[in-house]
mmCIF file of C-alpha atoms in Angstrom:
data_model
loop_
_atom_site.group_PDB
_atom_site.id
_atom_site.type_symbol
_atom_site.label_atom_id
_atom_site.label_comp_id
_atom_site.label_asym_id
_atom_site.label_seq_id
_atom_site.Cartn_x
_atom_site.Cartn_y
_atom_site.Cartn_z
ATOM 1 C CA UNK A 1 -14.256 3.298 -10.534
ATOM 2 C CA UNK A 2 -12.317 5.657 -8.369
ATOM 3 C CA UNK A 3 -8.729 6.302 -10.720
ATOM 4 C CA UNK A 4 -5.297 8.063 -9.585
ATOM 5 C CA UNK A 5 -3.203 9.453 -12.405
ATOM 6 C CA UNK A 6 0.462 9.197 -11.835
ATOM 7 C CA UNK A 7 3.298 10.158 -14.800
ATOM 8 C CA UNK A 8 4.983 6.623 -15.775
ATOM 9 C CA UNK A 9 8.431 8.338 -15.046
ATOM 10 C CA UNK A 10 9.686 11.877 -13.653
ATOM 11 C CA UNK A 11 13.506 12.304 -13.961
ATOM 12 C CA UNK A 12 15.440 14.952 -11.951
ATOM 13 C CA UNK A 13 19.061 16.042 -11.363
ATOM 14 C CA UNK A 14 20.922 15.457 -8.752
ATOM 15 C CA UNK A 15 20.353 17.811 -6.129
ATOM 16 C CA UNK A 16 17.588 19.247 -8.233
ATOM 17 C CA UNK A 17 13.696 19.378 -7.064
ATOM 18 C CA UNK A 18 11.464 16.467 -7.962
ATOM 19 C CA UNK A 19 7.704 16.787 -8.317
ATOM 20 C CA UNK A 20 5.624 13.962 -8.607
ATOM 21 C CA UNK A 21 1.634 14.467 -8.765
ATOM 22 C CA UNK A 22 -1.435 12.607 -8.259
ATOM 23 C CA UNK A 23 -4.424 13.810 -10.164
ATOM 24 C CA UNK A 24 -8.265 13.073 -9.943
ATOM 25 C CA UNK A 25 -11.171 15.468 -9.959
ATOM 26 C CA UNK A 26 -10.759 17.142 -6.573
ATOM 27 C CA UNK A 27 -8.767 15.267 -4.820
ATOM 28 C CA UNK A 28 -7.867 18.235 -2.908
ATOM 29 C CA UNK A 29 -11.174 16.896 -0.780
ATOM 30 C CA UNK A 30 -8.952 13.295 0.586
ATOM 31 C CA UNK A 31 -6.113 12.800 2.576
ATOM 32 C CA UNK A 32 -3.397 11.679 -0.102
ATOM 33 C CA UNK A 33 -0.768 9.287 1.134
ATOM 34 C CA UNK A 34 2.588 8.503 -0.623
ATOM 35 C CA UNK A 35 4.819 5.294 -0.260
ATOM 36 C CA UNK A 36 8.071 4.851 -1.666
ATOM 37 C CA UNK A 37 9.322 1.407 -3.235
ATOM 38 C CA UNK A 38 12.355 0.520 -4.331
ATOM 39 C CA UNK A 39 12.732 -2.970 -6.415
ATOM 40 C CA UNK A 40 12.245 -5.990 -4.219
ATOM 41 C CA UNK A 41 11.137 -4.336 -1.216
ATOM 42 C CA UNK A 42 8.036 -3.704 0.093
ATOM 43 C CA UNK A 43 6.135 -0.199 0.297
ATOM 44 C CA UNK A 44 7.040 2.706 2.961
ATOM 45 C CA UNK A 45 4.888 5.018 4.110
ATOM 46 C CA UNK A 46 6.635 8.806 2.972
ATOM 47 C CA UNK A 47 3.934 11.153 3.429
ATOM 48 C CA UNK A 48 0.588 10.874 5.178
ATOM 49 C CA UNK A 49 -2.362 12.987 4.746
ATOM 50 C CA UNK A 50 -1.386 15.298 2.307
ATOM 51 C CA UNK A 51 1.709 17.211 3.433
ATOM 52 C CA UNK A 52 2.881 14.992 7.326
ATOM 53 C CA UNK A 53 6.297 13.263 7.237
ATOM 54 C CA UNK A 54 6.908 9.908 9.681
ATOM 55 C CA UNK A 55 9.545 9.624 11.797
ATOM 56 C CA UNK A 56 12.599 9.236 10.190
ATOM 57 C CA UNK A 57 11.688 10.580 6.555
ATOM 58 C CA UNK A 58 14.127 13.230 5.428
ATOM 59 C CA UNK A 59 12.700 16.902 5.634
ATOM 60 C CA UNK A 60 13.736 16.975 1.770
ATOM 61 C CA UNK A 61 10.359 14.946 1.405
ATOM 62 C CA UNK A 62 7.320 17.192 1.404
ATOM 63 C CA UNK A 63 3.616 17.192 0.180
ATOM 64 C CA UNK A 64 0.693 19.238 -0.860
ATOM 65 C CA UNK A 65 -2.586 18.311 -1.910
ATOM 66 C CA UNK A 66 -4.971 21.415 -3.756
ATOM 67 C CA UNK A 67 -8.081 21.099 -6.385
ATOM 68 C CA UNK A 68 -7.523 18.410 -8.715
ATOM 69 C CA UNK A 69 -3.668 17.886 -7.796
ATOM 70 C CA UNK A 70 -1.707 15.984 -5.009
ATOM 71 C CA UNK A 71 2.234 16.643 -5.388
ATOM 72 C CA UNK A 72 5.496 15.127 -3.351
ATOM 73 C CA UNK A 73 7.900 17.317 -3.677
ATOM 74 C CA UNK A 74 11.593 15.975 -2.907
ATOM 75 C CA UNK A 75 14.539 18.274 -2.848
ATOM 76 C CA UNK A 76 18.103 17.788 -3.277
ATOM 77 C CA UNK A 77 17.250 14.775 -4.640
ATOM 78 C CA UNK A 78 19.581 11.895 -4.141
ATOM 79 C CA UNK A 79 20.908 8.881 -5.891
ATOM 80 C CA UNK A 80 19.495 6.712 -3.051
ATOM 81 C CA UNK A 81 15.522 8.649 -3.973
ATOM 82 C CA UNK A 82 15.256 6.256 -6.882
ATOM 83 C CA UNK A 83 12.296 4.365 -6.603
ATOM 84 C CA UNK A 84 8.575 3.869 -7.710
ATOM 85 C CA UNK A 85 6.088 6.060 -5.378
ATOM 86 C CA UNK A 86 2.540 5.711 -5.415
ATOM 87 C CA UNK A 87 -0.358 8.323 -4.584
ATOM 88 C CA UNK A 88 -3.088 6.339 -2.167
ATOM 89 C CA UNK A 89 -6.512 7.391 -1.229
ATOM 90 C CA UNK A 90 -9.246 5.970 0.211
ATOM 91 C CA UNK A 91 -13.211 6.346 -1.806
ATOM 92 C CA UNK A 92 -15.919 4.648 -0.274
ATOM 93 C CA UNK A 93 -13.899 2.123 2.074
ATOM 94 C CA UNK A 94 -11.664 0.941 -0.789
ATOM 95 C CA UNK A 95 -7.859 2.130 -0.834
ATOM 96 C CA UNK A 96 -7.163 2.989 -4.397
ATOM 97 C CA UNK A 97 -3.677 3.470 -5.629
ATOM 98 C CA UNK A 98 -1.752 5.467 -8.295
ATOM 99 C CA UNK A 99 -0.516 3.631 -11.001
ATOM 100 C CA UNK A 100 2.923 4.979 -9.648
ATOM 101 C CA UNK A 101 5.728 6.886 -10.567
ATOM 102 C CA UNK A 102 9.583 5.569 -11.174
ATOM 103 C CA UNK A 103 11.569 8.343 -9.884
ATOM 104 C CA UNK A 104 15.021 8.445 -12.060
ATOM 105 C CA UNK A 105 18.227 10.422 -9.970
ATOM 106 C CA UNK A 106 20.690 11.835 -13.213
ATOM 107 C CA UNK B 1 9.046 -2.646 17.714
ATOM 108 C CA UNK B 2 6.565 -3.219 14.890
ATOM 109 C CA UNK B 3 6.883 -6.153 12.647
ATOM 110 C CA UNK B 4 4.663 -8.203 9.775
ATOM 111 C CA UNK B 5 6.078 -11.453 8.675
ATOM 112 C CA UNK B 6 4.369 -12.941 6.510
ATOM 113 C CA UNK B 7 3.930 -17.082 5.044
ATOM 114 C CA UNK B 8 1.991 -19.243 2.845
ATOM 115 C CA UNK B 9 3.018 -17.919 -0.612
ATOM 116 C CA UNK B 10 3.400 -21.198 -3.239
ATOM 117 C CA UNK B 11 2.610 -22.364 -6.877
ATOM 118 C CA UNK B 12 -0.943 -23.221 -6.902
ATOM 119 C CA UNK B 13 -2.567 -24.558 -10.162
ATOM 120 C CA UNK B 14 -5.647 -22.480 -11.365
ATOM 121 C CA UNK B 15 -9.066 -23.305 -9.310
ATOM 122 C CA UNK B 16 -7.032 -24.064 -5.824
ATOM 123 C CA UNK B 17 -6.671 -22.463 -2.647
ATOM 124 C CA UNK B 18 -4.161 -20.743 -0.382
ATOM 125 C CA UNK B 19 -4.445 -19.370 2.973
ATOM 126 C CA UNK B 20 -1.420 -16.141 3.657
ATOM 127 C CA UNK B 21 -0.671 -15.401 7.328
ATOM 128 C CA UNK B 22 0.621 -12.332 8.450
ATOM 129 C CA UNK B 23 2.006 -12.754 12.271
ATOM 130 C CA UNK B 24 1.740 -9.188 13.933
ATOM 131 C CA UNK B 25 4.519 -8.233 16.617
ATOM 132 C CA UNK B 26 5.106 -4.999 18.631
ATOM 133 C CA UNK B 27 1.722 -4.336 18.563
ATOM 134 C CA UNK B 28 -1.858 -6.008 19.344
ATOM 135 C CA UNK B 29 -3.795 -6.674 15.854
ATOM 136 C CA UNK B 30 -7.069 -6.112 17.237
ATOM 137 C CA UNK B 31 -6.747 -2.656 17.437
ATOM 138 C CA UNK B 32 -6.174 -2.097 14.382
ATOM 139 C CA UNK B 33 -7.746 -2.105 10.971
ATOM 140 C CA UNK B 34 -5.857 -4.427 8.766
ATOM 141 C CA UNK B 35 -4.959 -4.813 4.936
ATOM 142 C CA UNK B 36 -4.024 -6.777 1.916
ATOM 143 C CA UNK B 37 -2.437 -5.141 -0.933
ATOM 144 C CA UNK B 38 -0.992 -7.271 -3.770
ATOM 145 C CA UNK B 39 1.476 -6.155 -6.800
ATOM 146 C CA UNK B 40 1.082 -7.838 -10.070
ATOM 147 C CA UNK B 41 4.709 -9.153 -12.295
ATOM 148 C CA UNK B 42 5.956 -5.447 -12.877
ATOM 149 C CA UNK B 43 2.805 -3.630 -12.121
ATOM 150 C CA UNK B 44 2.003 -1.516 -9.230
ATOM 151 C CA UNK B 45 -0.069 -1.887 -6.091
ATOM 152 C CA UNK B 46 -3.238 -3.482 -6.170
ATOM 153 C CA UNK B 47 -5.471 -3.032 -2.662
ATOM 154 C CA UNK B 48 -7.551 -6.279 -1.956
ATOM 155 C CA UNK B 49 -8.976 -6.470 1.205
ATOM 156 C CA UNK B 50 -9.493 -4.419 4.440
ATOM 157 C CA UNK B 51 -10.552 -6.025 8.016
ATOM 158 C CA UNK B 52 -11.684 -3.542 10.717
ATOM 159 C CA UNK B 53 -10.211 -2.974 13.694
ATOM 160 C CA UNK B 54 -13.459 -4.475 15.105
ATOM 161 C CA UNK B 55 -12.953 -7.252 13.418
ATOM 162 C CA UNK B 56 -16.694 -7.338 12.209
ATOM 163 C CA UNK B 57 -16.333 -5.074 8.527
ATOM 164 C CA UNK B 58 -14.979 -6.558 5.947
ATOM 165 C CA UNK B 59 -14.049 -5.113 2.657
ATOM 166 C CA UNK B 60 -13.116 -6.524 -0.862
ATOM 167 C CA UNK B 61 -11.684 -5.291 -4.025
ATOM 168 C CA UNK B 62 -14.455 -6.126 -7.086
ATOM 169 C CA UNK B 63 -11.807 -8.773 -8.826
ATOM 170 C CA UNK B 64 -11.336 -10.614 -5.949
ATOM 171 C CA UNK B 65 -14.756 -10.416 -4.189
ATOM 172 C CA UNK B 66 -16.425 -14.420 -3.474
ATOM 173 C CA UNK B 67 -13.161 -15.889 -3.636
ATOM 174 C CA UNK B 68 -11.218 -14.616 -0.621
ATOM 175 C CA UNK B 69 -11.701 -13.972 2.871
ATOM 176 C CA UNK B 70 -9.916 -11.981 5.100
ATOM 177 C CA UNK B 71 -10.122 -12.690 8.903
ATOM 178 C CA UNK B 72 -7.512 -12.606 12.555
ATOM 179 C CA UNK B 73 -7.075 -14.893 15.307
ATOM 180 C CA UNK B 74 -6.558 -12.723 18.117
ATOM 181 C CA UNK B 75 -4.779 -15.277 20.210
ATOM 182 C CA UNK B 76 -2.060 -15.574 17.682
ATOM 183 C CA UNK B 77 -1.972 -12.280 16.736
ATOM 184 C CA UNK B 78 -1.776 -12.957 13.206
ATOM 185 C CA UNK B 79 -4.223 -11.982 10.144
ATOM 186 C CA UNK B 80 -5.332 -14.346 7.272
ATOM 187 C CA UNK B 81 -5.784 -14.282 3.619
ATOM 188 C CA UNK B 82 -8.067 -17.204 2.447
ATOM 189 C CA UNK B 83 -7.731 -17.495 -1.018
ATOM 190 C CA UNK B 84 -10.157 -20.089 -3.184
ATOM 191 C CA UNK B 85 -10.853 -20.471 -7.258
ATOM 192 C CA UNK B 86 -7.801 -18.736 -7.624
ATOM 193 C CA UNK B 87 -6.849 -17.738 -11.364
ATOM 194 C CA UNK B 88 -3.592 -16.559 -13.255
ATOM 195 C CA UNK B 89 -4.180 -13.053 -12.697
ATOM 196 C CA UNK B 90 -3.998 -13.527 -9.239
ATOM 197 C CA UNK B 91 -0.537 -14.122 -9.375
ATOM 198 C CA UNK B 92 1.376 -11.429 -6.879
ATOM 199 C CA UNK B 93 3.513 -10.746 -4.363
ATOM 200 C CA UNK B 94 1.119 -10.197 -1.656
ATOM 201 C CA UNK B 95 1.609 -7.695 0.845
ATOM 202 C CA UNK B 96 -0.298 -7.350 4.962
ATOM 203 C CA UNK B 97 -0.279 -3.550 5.680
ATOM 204 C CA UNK B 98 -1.321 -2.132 9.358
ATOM 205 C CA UNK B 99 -3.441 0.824 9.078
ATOM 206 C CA UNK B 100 -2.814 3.416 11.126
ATOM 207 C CA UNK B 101 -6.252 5.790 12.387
ATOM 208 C CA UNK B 102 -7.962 3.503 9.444
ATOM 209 C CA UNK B 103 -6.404 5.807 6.638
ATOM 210 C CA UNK B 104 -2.696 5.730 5.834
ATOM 211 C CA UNK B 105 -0.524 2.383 5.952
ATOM 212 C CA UNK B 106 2.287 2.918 8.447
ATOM 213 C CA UNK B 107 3.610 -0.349 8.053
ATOM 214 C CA UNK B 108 4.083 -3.552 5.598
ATOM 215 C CA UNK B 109 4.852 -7.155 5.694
ATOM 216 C CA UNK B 110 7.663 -8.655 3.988
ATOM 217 C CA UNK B 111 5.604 -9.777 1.022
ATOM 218 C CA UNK B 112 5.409 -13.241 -0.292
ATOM 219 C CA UNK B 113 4.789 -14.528 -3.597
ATOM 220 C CA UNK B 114 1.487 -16.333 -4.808
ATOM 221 C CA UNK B 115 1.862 -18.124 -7.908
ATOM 222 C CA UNK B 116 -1.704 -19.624 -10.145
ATOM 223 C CA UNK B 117 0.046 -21.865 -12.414
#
């Protein structure tokens, strides 16, 4: 089956860079989407396909997506950042997720 | 303005059934390809299902495959989770999840909670 790879946990300063990756054998081939959630909420889309903000997502959230490695980048990273985020592609008509990432703010 | 809300989460005792609605506003469902995603106690997200926006394709994830269906009514607007033989490890909060283009989900439902007990 199709699997993401996700760290359980990246920690980060405040107002310090974050990087979180997604890793598969090229996944630089798929559009790699990234949703935020923070504990009893539901999902939010952060980036789509690969490196495209929505409306209303901070410029301090970015992506790339090269080879075997998708990465969301978030500078001057905030208190209000700390959350789980989750790499999503889709293989064969299935959406697969990441296992996710919880994002800690020090 | 775009809005899910979703119903139908309960307790349900193993080998029951459950049907999850997912009432679409600020935009008309039948455009659109449609999802399920659910999240396990403390685990992450877990896609399920996928309706096209032709309403004819329908897509399942292996572990739940058989035992659900997912389907619309157009006149209400709203998408369906039909849920049967369900089991312990289907226990979730259940999330409906509008896909936008077919490829990224631009928005979610609520969630609601689906208990096999």
């Amino acid at each position: 089956s199709y699997e993401l790879t996700q760290p359980l946990s990246v920690s980060v300063a405040l107002g310090q860079t974050a990087r979180l990756t997604c890793e598969r054998n090229q996944i630089g081939s798929k559009n790699v989407h990234w949703y935020q959630q923070k504990p009893g909420q539901a999902p939010f889309l952060v980036i789509y396909r690969d490196n495209k903000r929505p409306s209303g997502i901070p410029e301090r959230f970015s992506g790339s997506n090269s080879g075997n490695t998708a990465t969301l980048t978030i500078s001057r990273a905030e208190v209000a950042d700390e959350a789980d985020f989750y790499c999503q592609v889709w293989d064969s008509s299935t959406a697969v997720f990441g296992g996710g990432t919880k994002l800690t703010v020090l | 303005e775009v809005q899910l809300l979703q119903s139908g989460g309960a307790l349900v005792q193993p080998g029951g059934s459950l049907r999850l609605s997912c009432a679409a506003s600020g935009f008309t469902l039948e455009n659109y390809a449609m999802s399920w995603v659910r999240q396990g106690p403390g685990k992450g997200l877990e896609w399920v299902s996928s309706l096209s926006s032709s309403g004819v394709a329908t897509y399942y994830a292996d572990s739940v495959k058989g035992r659900f269906t997912i389907s619309r009514d157009n006149s209400k607007n709203t998408l369906y989770l039909e849920m049967n033989s369900l089991r312990a490890g289907d226990t979730a909060v259940y999330y409906c999840a509008k896909e936008a283009f077919g490829d990224y989900f631009d928005y979610w439902g609520q969630g609601t909670l689906v208990t096999v007990s």
